[in-house]
Amino acid sequence: MIRRLLVVLALLTAWPAYAVTVERVVSPGGIEAWLVQDHSNPILAVEIAFAGGAAIEAKSGTAHMMSALLDEGAGPYDSQAFQGKLDDLAISLGFDAGKDRLRGHLKTLTEHRDTAFDLLRLAMTQARFNKEPVERIRGQILAGLAREQQSPEAQASKAWYRAAFPDHPYGRPLKGDVASIKAITTAELKAFAKTWMTREGMVIGVAGDITPAELGPLLDRTFAALPARHPPINVPEAAAAGGRTELVTLDNPQSVAMFGSAGIKRDDPDWWPAYVVNYILGGGGFSSRLTEEVREKRGLAYSVYSYLMPFDRGGIIIGGVATENARINTSLDLIKAEWHRMAEQGPTETELANAKTYLTGSFPLSLDSTAAIAGLMVTMQTDKLGLDYLERRSAFIEAVTLADTRRAAKRLLDADALTIVVAGRPTP
Amino acid sequence: MIRRLLVVLALLTAWPAYAVTVERVVSPGGIEAWLVQDHSNPILAVEIAFAGGAAIEAKSGTAHMMSALLDEGAGPYDSQAFQGKLDDLAISLGFDAGKDRLRGHLKTLTEHRDTAFDLLRLAMTQARFNKEPVERIRGQILAGLAREQQSPEAQASKAWYRAAFPDHPYGRPLKGDVASIKAITTAELKAFAKTWMTREGMVIGVAGDITPAELGPLLDRTFAALPARHPPINVPEAAAAGGRTELVTLDNPQSVAMFGSAGIKRDDPDWWPAYVVNYILGGGGFSSRLTEEVREKRGLAYSVYSYLMPFDRGGIIIGGVATENARINTSLDLIKAEWHRMAEQGPTETELANAKTYLTGSFPLSLDSTAAIAGLMVTMQTDKLGLDYLERRSAFIEAVTLADTRRAAKRLLDADALTIVVAGRPTP
């Protein structure tokens, strides 16, 4: 029997006409998924997250390379047969690795649902890691790393994480480096898959054309074969190192800079005030203070932005700017000045009101595909937002006061603590 | 009063449970749009196509550069103010140019619908082409062209069109070349916008949270200000030149080849048989004959594919293959052999049956967002597929016989007529 808790939620109190229903489905075998049913189209999307990502790998790039190989042959199928089956049935299946988590994505037509879940199960539990795909994917990753050598964005980003987390796995590049990629063995790839894709800490989101009664047995068939537990995750807490500056010299007419410092975690009580502050400072595109000051008033940069990144072991606030070599240093001075001004004074009443309107109002745009909704169902679980998050999200934002934003800004923003990396050939 | 023809269509006879309703909405002022209502989310997508694209431009790249500037300041707003308004209200608005048509895309929340249509109107009728955005976009396009110099894919594609259409505008690169981009004047950009964005030949697709009664007046407010007519489109018929070979030498460990010949137009009676033949030959990913022979049996290539491209003045069938320099010539020999075998024998009964299953069954995957549905509403009009196309599409495919595919294959596929371009440093 399928135990099932049915919770019907208005999507946002502001739009009572639109409703999304989030259901918690628990299979006969005890495997849980969060589901949003939508039977308007015969399509189904599944998103899975596993506890344990690149931060726990011994050789940099192992999680990423392993993820790229899960759909390159599994069970009775070699790479060609597996990919052929996906193509024949129009099934999308793929995996990728973040610093804290592995994620899997599945999308299928209703009529091929059983086969799709079966291929997902094979990829998670019986991936082959045959020599041909391992060497082909290794070659593709090495070619990608070679291309990144010429990319100021990639170089600035990698150097920033290295500088901010010199002694923490968060500082290592997700896709590895040439030496580590060449050194990763097939045995290590297999061991990583077997050790870290487990039911412990796994969360599942589903959206589309399936009922809870149909989903329950599929969950058991697909996920019960995974190991129950993974080893302890020994990733220490991480505080981004502040105040460092670094230059990566690249022969390029433009420079790209990344700037950032320690931030806050997703479960911090100041999350929503900090989220609003960042929107006003650098998260709001053309209406943000950074764009207004750096791009518009002075015409200095092509783009400038900032965002919060709440890793499990420590958050960061990080941003970027791209401009001509002759303008990068002036741009960075202006960014530091805006950082400081926001820390000292916080936003204005008008800025706060506009931010609330935007951040509550634009949310439905993120729900425009089954895959996006399945992904949100996963994030709601990994971030412990609760089954009623969609109903409460607007209220969280509306509750932020000017005093909250000032407190959060002072706590979050310290211009002197920014670690700054420039990739390019800046002129004074 | 809004005249309105309401046609309710089952999406596909194979799935009577799922229904998409295509409505033809004609505004009080006589402007027509095809609409699929979906009120489950407060989102709306609009897609517009104008007759006249890069094929009618005097300087190569004019249509593309003009399209990139339409949202960079219009009416009372300069670039920053216009982009700021889009960002503040979470409105996506953009334009791009194809060889035969310009297209515009709009996506908005219901609550900002009126402003969104207003910004669309300003972009189409009062774009500013101020000096700052013109020079910035020119710089971005030139930087993109410089990057493409190192891309074997881009070099092979540009060289193929040049070789296949030496005396026809289809042979010119969509994004222009360094000389043409430097030479385009602001007056030419303005003239192109004013001359070619007209109501003549314009088609509009809409999907999402709007009723016909709401859409009608918006159509008039938004599109009535456009000129009624454009000049005659003097683009001659185009037949791709066959049998040419060309090498673009690039220092790269891999080579990319493009191969193709004259194809058929979208309104050709053999369209569906040809579509099925191409799926079996090179359109079906890992289950296509080209992938099976070139990639799997011989392990020669990373990827190989083909597709039909039905331009207004002449169709082509074109494909690509990427592999190591030492393997590109053997790969091309195998591709030509498969081309010849399909022309001589056509597909098997089993291949035809599998192709029909895939091509009818996978169609709902293309309807998974409001923007995708709005785009389909435009294609159904530009390609003259009829208001009941969604209902009839499966029947068109099911009706294709083995004799049809053999006739179409013999007509479409001539290995000796392939024009082939290789970008890389092939070894014999």
XYZ file of N, CA, C and O in Angstrom, chain A residues 252-417:
664
model
N 44.478 39.264 -23.852
C 43.092 39.456 -24.238
C 42.799 40.948 -24.128
O 43.263 41.589 -23.198
N 42.041 41.520 -25.066
C 41.746 42.960 -24.942
C 40.843 43.276 -23.755
O 40.821 44.397 -23.270
N 40.073 42.270 -23.292
C 39.222 42.487 -22.125
C 39.761 41.748 -20.906
O 40.410 40.721 -21.027
N 39.428 42.292 -19.735
C 39.710 41.610 -18.478
C 38.402 41.159 -17.850
O 37.370 41.811 -17.999
N 38.472 40.041 -17.153
C 37.344 39.578 -16.357
C 37.810 39.496 -14.914
O 38.878 38.950 -14.644
N 37.040 40.071 -13.998
C 37.385 39.969 -12.577
C 36.281 39.242 -11.834
O 35.104 39.368 -12.167
N 36.670 38.446 -10.844
C 35.726 37.867 -9.898
C 36.064 38.436 -8.526
O 37.241 38.556 -8.174
N 35.033 38.786 -7.768
C 35.265 39.346 -6.433
C 34.260 38.718 -5.481
O 33.112 38.459 -5.851
N 34.689 38.420 -4.247
C 33.757 37.797 -3.316
C 34.368 37.599 -1.951
O 35.563 37.827 -1.740
N 33.517 37.180 -1.033
C 33.970 36.947 0.339
C 33.044 35.923 0.984
O 32.113 35.431 0.347
N 33.300 35.612 2.252
C 32.431 34.680 2.964
C 31.003 35.212 2.990
O 30.780 36.420 3.116
N 30.032 34.312 2.848
C 28.621 34.704 2.878
C 27.892 33.969 3.983
O 28.447 33.763 5.066
N 26.665 33.560 3.704
C 25.892 32.837 4.717
C 25.324 31.566 4.108
O 25.203 31.437 2.891
N 24.959 30.623 4.993
C 24.349 29.381 4.522
C 22.856 29.579 4.269
O 22.250 30.548 4.713
N 22.274 28.582 3.604
C 20.867 28.689 3.234
C 19.950 28.691 4.455
O 18.850 29.271 4.413
N 20.368 28.057 5.552
C 19.490 27.991 6.730
C 19.765 29.123 7.720
O 19.255 29.108 8.843
N 20.547 30.106 7.317
C 20.827 31.245 8.190
C 19.551 32.078 8.366
O 18.818 32.313 7.404
N 19.266 32.544 9.589
C 18.055 33.369 9.792
C 18.070 34.640 8.947
O 17.020 35.199 8.661
N 19.271 35.092 8.548
C 19.360 36.294 7.715
C 19.290 35.989 6.216
O 19.594 36.862 5.397
N 18.924 34.756 5.835
C 18.931 34.416 4.411
C 18.110 35.385 3.570
O 18.595 35.956 2.598
N 16.848 35.592 3.938
C 15.999 36.417 3.069
C 16.423 37.881 3.063
O 16.476 38.494 1.977
N 16.766 38.488 4.219
C 17.318 39.852 4.148
C 18.569 39.930 3.265
O 18.713 40.856 2.462
N 19.460 38.933 3.384
C 20.679 38.945 2.565
C 20.343 38.779 1.084
O 20.962 39.405 0.213
N 19.348 37.952 0.805
C 18.930 37.711 -0.577
C 18.416 39.006 -1.208
O 18.750 39.343 -2.348
N 17.622 39.749 -0.431
C 17.087 41.023 -0.912
C 18.219 42.035 -1.108
O 18.275 42.742 -2.126
N 19.144 42.094 -0.141
C 20.268 43.030 -0.248
C 21.085 42.731 -1.503
O 21.450 43.638 -2.259
N 21.368 41.460 -1.749
C 22.156 41.133 -2.937
C 21.415 41.484 -4.218
O 22.015 41.953 -5.184
N 20.090 41.266 -4.223
C 19.316 41.645 -5.417
C 19.516 43.126 -5.723
O 19.747 43.512 -6.868
N 19.441 43.960 -4.678
C 19.555 45.413 -4.877
C 20.989 45.797 -5.257
O 21.213 46.642 -6.118
N 21.958 45.132 -4.662
C 23.362 45.468 -4.927
C 23.807 45.002 -6.312
O 24.314 45.794 -7.109
N 23.613 43.714 -6.611
C 24.177 43.214 -7.863
C 23.416 42.060 -8.483
O 23.830 41.512 -9.496
N 22.279 41.694 -7.892
C 21.540 40.539 -8.400
C 20.443 40.905 -9.377
O 19.891 40.039 -10.039
N 20.132 42.188 -9.473
C 18.956 42.608 -10.232
C 19.240 43.053 -11.641
O 18.502 43.854 -12.197
N 20.313 42.568 -12.231
C 20.596 42.899 -13.618
C 20.738 44.400 -13.815
O 21.434 45.072 -13.045
N 20.039 44.927 -14.812
C 20.205 46.328 -15.174
C 19.653 47.297 -14.146
O 19.878 48.493 -14.241
N 18.881 46.791 -13.173
C 18.372 47.715 -12.171
C 19.177 47.640 -10.877
O 18.802 48.246 -9.885
N 20.283 46.911 -10.865
C 21.077 46.820 -9.638
C 21.983 48.044 -9.493
O 22.289 48.735 -10.462
N 22.403 48.305 -8.256
C 23.321 49.432 -8.019
C 24.634 49.262 -8.771
O 25.174 50.227 -9.311
N 25.176 48.055 -8.799
C 26.459 47.868 -9.482
C 26.329 48.211 -10.959
O 27.183 48.896 -11.527
N 25.262 47.739 -11.609
C 25.093 48.060 -13.025
C 24.902 49.556 -13.212
O 25.496 50.175 -14.105
N 24.086 50.152 -12.369
C 23.816 51.586 -12.467
C 25.114 52.395 -12.355
O 25.384 53.274 -13.172
N 25.935 52.079 -11.347
C 27.127 52.885 -11.091
C 28.264 52.569 -12.056
O 28.939 53.461 -12.556
N 28.494 51.284 -12.301
C 29.683 50.891 -13.060
C 29.422 50.947 -14.560
O 30.243 51.406 -15.343
N 28.240 50.497 -14.952
C 27.983 50.388 -16.382
C 27.359 51.662 -16.921
O 27.806 52.224 -17.914
N 26.329 52.137 -16.239
C 25.562 53.237 -16.807
C 26.235 54.582 -16.592
O 26.620 55.258 -17.532
N 26.459 54.958 -15.316
C 26.957 56.316 -15.063
C 28.336 56.530 -15.670
O 28.644 57.605 -16.146
N 29.182 55.489 -15.637
C 30.556 55.686 -16.115
C 30.823 54.946 -17.423
O 31.909 55.057 -17.952
N 29.877 54.129 -17.877
C 30.102 53.384 -19.126
C 31.322 52.489 -19.055
O 32.013 52.260 -20.037
N 31.616 51.978 -17.864
C 32.891 51.300 -17.670
C 32.883 49.829 -18.065
O 33.894 49.302 -18.502
N 31.787 49.144 -17.858
C 31.840 47.685 -18.001
C 30.717 47.189 -18.898
O 29.699 47.845 -19.074
N 30.913 46.019 -19.490
C 29.864 45.393 -20.282
C 28.835 44.731 -19.376
O 27.655 44.731 -19.666
N 29.309 44.126 -18.291
C 28.374 43.469 -17.389
C 28.990 43.409 -16.009
O 30.211 43.350 -15.863
N 28.143 43.471 -14.997
C 28.604 43.384 -13.614
C 27.454 42.840 -12.772
O 26.305 43.230 -12.970
N 27.758 41.917 -11.884
C 26.695 41.208 -11.161
C 27.265 40.605 -9.882
O 28.494 40.504 -9.719
N 26.363 40.183 -8.986
C 26.774 39.434 -7.794
C 25.681 38.444 -7.425
O 24.534 38.594 -7.848
N 26.035 37.413 -6.681
C 25.028 36.456 -6.215
C 25.501 35.744 -4.957
O 26.695 35.728 -4.643
N 24.532 35.182 -4.229
C 24.830 34.365 -3.053
C 24.970 32.918 -3.484
O 24.191 32.431 -4.302
N 25.958 32.216 -2.933
C 26.125 30.794 -3.227
C 26.254 30.056 -1.897
O 27.313 30.068 -1.276
N 25.165 29.446 -1.430
C 25.195 28.823 -0.107
C 25.628 27.360 -0.170
O 24.794 26.466 -0.254
N 26.930 27.111 -0.148
C 27.397 25.725 -0.078
C 27.034 25.125 1.282
O 26.770 25.848 2.246
N 27.062 23.801 1.366
C 26.693 23.130 2.619
C 27.600 23.531 3.782
O 27.154 23.629 4.923
N 28.901 23.711 3.509
C 29.866 23.940 4.588
C 30.236 25.410 4.741
O 31.176 25.751 5.462
N 29.543 26.281 4.054
C 29.837 27.705 4.169
C 29.368 28.436 2.930
O 29.559 27.949 1.818
N 28.755 29.597 3.113
C 28.271 30.349 1.957
C 29.296 31.353 1.480
O 30.261 31.669 2.184
N 29.106 31.832 0.263
C 29.903 32.955 -0.230
C 28.959 33.954 -0.891
O 27.838 33.617 -1.276
N 29.421 35.211 -0.974
C 28.812 36.163 -1.903
C 29.888 36.476 -2.924
O 31.039 36.759 -2.569
N 29.545 36.344 -4.190
C 30.555 36.429 -5.244
C 29.973 37.187 -6.425
O 28.757 37.173 -6.636
N 30.839 37.877 -7.156
C 30.370 38.619 -8.311
C 31.422 38.653 -9.392
O 32.543 38.164 -9.216
N 31.057 39.239 -10.530
C 31.988 39.326 -11.643
C 31.780 40.599 -12.433
O 30.711 41.219 -12.385
N 32.830 41.003 -13.151
C 32.741 42.168 -14.022
C 33.645 41.920 -15.228
O 34.714 41.328 -15.096
N 33.185 42.325 -16.408
C 33.973 42.180 -17.631
C 34.068 43.535 -18.305
O 33.057 44.219 -18.482
N 35.276 43.922 -18.681
C 35.452 45.228 -19.328
C 36.801 45.270 -20.032
O 37.561 44.303 -20.013
N 37.091 46.405 -20.670
C 38.390 46.550 -21.330
C 39.515 46.586 -20.295
O 39.310 47.020 -19.162
N 40.703 46.165 -20.727
C 41.847 46.117 -19.815
C 42.093 47.458 -19.119
O 42.454 47.504 -17.946
N 41.872 48.559 -19.851
C 42.186 49.879 -19.295
C 41.163 50.304 -18.246
O 41.382 51.277 -17.524
N 40.026 49.602 -18.163
C 38.961 50.061 -17.279
C 38.718 49.150 -16.083
O 37.885 49.454 -15.234
N 39.413 48.034 -16.015
C 39.066 47.048 -14.996
C 39.377 47.566 -13.592
O 38.594 47.364 -12.661
N 40.497 48.276 -13.430
C 40.842 48.714 -12.073
C 39.888 49.791 -11.567
O 39.467 49.761 -10.410
N 39.521 50.733 -12.437
C 38.532 51.740 -12.045
C 37.198 51.077 -11.719
O 36.508 51.458 -10.763
N 36.816 50.084 -12.514
C 35.560 49.378 -12.248
C 35.585 48.721 -10.875
O 34.615 48.804 -10.112
N 36.698 48.078 -10.550
C 36.794 47.398 -9.255
C 36.753 48.404 -8.105
O 36.162 48.130 -7.053
N 37.351 49.583 -8.296
C 37.269 50.614 -7.252
C 35.819 51.023 -7.009
O 35.376 51.186 -5.867
N 35.069 51.196 -8.089
C 33.658 51.574 -7.946
C 32.856 50.465 -7.263
O 31.969 50.732 -6.448
N 33.149 49.228 -7.617
C 32.435 48.098 -7.008
C 32.692 48.068 -5.502
O 31.773 47.912 -4.696
N 33.960 48.283 -5.121
C 34.279 48.295 -3.684
C 33.562 49.448 -2.984
O 33.074 49.301 -1.856
N 33.468 50.587 -3.665
C 32.774 51.734 -3.064
C 31.287 51.415 -2.863
O 30.689 51.749 -1.830
N 30.667 50.742 -3.840
C 29.248 50.379 -3.705
C 29.058 49.329 -2.613
O 28.068 49.342 -1.881
N 29.981 48.403 -2.538
C 29.967 47.379 -1.491
C 29.949 48.066 -0.122
O 29.152 47.727 0.755
N 30.834 49.049 0.008
C 30.978 49.768 1.272
C 29.722 50.597 1.576
O 29.206 50.589 2.699
N 29.212 51.291 0.581
C 28.038 52.141 0.779
C 26.837 51.301 1.229
O 26.101 51.681 2.138
N 26.651 50.131 0.603
C 25.521 49.289 1.001
C 25.710 48.776 2.425
O 24.748 48.700 3.202
N 26.958 48.424 2.787
C 27.217 47.942 4.149
C 26.915 49.027 5.173
O 26.364 48.758 6.247
N 27.247 50.265 4.844
C 27.073 51.366 5.792
C 25.622 51.814 5.908
O 25.129 52.090 7.000
N 24.936 51.903 4.768
C 23.615 52.551 4.764
C 22.468 51.608 4.455
O 21.308 51.948 4.708
N 22.749 50.447 3.883
C 21.661 49.562 3.471
C 20.892 50.152 2.304
O 21.252 51.199 1.771
N 19.820 49.483 1.903
C 19.022 49.988 0.779
C 18.054 51.082 1.219
O 17.873 51.319 2.416
N 17.438 51.744 0.254
C 16.395 52.727 0.556
C 15.042 52.019 0.634
O 14.899 50.876 0.193
N 14.051 52.737 1.179
C 12.688 52.192 1.241
C 12.201 51.792 -0.153
O 11.603 50.736 -0.346
N 12.457 52.665 -1.125
C 11.989 52.396 -2.490
C 12.677 51.169 -3.064
O 12.035 50.305 -3.684
N 13.989 51.073 -2.865
C 14.704 49.900 -3.366
C 14.155 48.620 -2.744
O 13.985 47.604 -3.427
N 13.883 48.672 -1.446
C 13.359 47.487 -0.770
C 11.988 47.107 -1.338
O 11.720 45.935 -1.631
N 11.132 48.108 -1.527
C 9.790 47.827 -2.055
C 9.874 47.240 -3.462
O 9.194 46.256 -3.789
N 10.728 47.832 -4.309
C 10.873 47.315 -5.676
C 11.420 45.887 -5.682
O 10.995 45.049 -6.474
N 12.378 45.633 -4.804
C 12.966 44.292 -4.742
C 11.914 43.263 -4.340
O 11.834 42.176 -4.915
N 11.094 43.614 -3.355
C 10.049 42.679 -2.926
C 9.076 42.386 -4.066
O 8.687 41.237 -4.293
N 8.681 43.440 -4.773
C 7.757 43.251 -5.894
C 8.354 42.300 -6.920
O 7.704 41.364 -7.397
N 9.634 42.529 -7.249
C 10.272 41.685 -8.260
C 10.425 40.243 -7.775
O 10.078 39.292 -8.468
N 10.957 40.088 -6.566
C 11.325 38.740 -6.109
C 10.097 37.872 -5.832
O 10.156 36.649 -5.975
N 8.990 38.478 -5.449
C 7.769 37.679 -5.305
C 7.105 37.482 -6.667
O 6.681 36.382 -7.009
N 7.066 38.544 -7.464
C 6.291 38.500 -8.705
C 6.889 37.629 -9.787
O 6.169 37.011 -10.572
N 8.228 37.560 -9.865
C 8.854 36.863 -10.987
C 8.958 35.359 -10.765
O 9.339 34.622 -11.666
N 8.603 34.902 -9.577
C 8.817 33.486 -9.245
C 8.146 32.506 -10.217
O 8.746 31.484 -10.580
N 6.907 32.770 -10.676
C 6.277 31.804 -11.594
C 7.076 31.541 -12.864
O 6.940 30.485 -13.474
N 7.936 32.488 -13.282
C 8.748 32.261 -14.478
C 9.692 31.081 -14.300
O 10.153 30.494 -15.273
N 9.989 30.736 -13.037
C 10.900 29.615 -12.809
C 10.168 28.275 -12.821
O 10.765 27.238 -12.590
N 8.872 28.296 -13.090
C 8.089 27.054 -13.062
C 7.546 26.709 -14.440
O 6.491 26.108 -14.563
N 8.282 27.068 -15.506
C 7.717 26.975 -16.852
C 8.060 25.684 -17.586
O 7.909 25.606 -18.796
N 8.555 24.653 -16.906
C 8.745 23.365 -17.578
C 8.704 22.267 -16.527
O 8.944 22.515 -15.341
N 8.396 21.059 -16.953
C 8.356 19.953 -15.998
C 9.729 19.758 -15.354
O 9.819 19.492 -14.153
N 10.804 19.905 -16.137
C 12.143 19.712 -15.575
C 12.431 20.760 -14.500
O 13.021 20.449 -13.460
N 12.013 22.008 -14.728
C 12.255 23.063 -13.741
C 11.494 22.772 -12.450
O 12.009 22.981 -11.349
N 10.280 22.270 -12.575
C 9.486 21.979 -11.375
C 10.083 20.791 -10.619
O 10.191 20.815 -9.392
N 10.520 19.759 -11.341
C 11.169 18.623 -10.673
C 12.431 19.086 -9.943
O 12.704 18.654 -8.815
N 13.188 19.986 -10.564
C 14.386 20.520 -9.922
C 14.055 21.285 -8.653
O 14.740 21.162 -7.634
N 12.976 22.064 -8.699
C 12.565 22.805 -7.507
C 12.148 21.854 -6.389
O 12.425 22.108 -5.208
N 11.514 20.743 -6.750
C 11.129 19.762 -5.729
C 12.365 19.201 -5.018
O 12.313 18.892 -3.828
N 13.473 19.069 -5.755
C 14.718 18.602 -5.129
C 15.302 19.684 -4.223
O 15.674 19.421 -3.078
N 15.378 20.906 -4.727
C 15.945 21.996 -3.928
C 15.152 22.211 -2.645
O 15.720 22.482 -1.585
N 13.837 22.088 -2.723
C 13.019 22.256 -1.521
C 13.378 21.220 -0.454
O 13.257 21.479 0.738
N 13.839 20.049 -0.899
C 14.232 19.017 0.066
C 15.674 19.208 0.538
O 15.943 19.167 1.741
N 16.618 19.417 -0.390
C 18.014 19.562 0.042
C 18.165 20.789 0.935
O 18.967 20.780 1.868
N 17.411 21.845 0.662
C 17.528 23.060 1.464
C 16.545 23.084 2.634
O 16.439 24.106 3.320
N 15.820 21.990 2.823
C 14.907 21.845 3.969
C 13.914 23.000 4.047
O 13.718 23.613 5.091
N 13.273 23.290 2.911
C 12.368 24.433 2.843
C 10.943 24.066 3.240
O 10.123 24.943 3.475
N 10.651 22.782 3.297
C 9.316 22.369 3.728
C 8.357 22.190 2.569
O 8.457 22.848 1.536
N 7.397 21.290 2.769
C 6.422 20.950 1.737
C 5.542 22.156 1.380
O 5.003 22.234 0.280
N 5.425 23.102 2.319
C 4.566 24.266 2.074
C 5.369 25.500 1.654
O 4.878 26.625 1.730
N 6.606 25.291 1.179
C 7.479 26.420 0.827
C 6.855 27.343 -0.221
O 6.922 28.570 -0.106
N 6.241 26.758 -1.242
C 5.703 27.595 -2.317
C 4.633 28.545 -1.788
O 4.473 29.656 -2.281
N 3.912 28.085 -0.775
C 2.878 28.933 -0.187
C 3.499 30.034 0.671
O 2.969 31.137 0.764
N 4.649 29.716 1.294
C 5.206 30.644 2.273
C 6.260 31.585 1.698
O 6.625 32.573 2.340
N 6.765 31.280 0.505
C 7.898 32.031 -0.015
C 7.635 33.539 -0.074
O 8.456 34.343 0.366
N 6.490 33.938 -0.601
C 6.194 35.373 -0.700
C 6.178 36.037 0.668
O 6.667 37.163 0.829
N 5.632 35.335 1.662
C 5.551 35.918 3.003
C 6.945 36.129 3.598
O 7.191 37.127 4.287
N 7.858 35.184 3.349
C 9.241 35.361 3.821
C 9.811 36.672 3.280
O 10.479 37.429 3.986
N 9.585 36.915 2.004
C 10.162 38.106 1.367
C 9.453 39.365 1.845
O 10.089 40.370 2.167
N 8.125 39.303 1.914
C 7.371 40.484 2.353
C 7.726 40.874 3.789
O 7.627 42.040 4.170
N 8.145 39.893 4.599
C 8.417 40.168 6.011
C 9.741 40.892 6.240
O 10.005 41.379 7.339
N 10.592 40.959 5.211
C 11.908 41.592 5.390
C 11.733 43.099 5.605
O 11.098 43.778 4.803
N 12.295 43.602 6.708
C 12.194 45.037 7.007
C 13.471 45.758 6.597
O 14.506 45.131 6.343
N 13.387 47.082 6.570
C 14.569 47.881 6.268
C 15.672 47.606 7.297
O 16.856 47.512 6.949
N 15.266 47.449 8.571
C 16.253 47.143 9.616
C 16.914 45.792 9.353
O 18.125 45.636 9.536
N 16.118 44.812 8.902
C 16.691 43.501 8.557
C 17.758 43.643 7.472
O 18.839 43.047 7.553
N 17.441 44.414 6.433
C 18.395 44.531 5.321
C 19.659 45.251 5.772
O 20.760 44.907 5.341
N 19.503 46.253 6.654
C 20.702 46.969 7.126
C 21.586 46.051 7.956
O 22.810 46.055 7.819
N 20.945 45.264 8.816
C 21.719 44.322 9.627
C 22.439 43.315 8.722
O 23.631 43.053 8.861
N 21.689 42.759 7.758
C 22.283 41.746 6.876
C 23.389 42.346 6.015
O 24.433 41.721 5.794
N 23.180 43.568 5.532
C 24.189 44.208 4.676
C 25.478 44.436 5.454
O 26.580 44.169 4.961
N 25.339 44.923 6.677
C 26.533 45.179 7.496
C 27.282 43.880 7.774
O 28.505 43.822 7.749
N 26.514 42.824 8.007
C 27.128 41.541 8.326
C 27.774 40.901 7.088
O 28.837 40.285 7.165
N 27.121 41.058 5.937
C 27.517 40.318 4.732
C 28.606 41.020 3.935
O 29.462 40.367 3.328
N 28.571 42.350 3.912
C 29.376 43.091 2.937
C 30.539 43.800 3.615
O 30.341 44.705 4.421
N 31.756 43.389 3.274
C 32.954 44.040 3.796
C 33.913 44.209 2.624
O 34.544 43.249 2.173
N 33.992 45.445 2.125
C 34.789 45.692 0.913
C 36.244 45.281 1.107
O 36.896 44.806 0.177
N 36.757 45.444 2.335
C 38.159 45.086 2.577
C 38.365 43.575 2.601
O 39.491 43.098 2.478
N 37.292 42.836 2.816
C 37.410 41.374 2.885
C 37.255 40.719 1.522
O 37.326 39.492 1.409
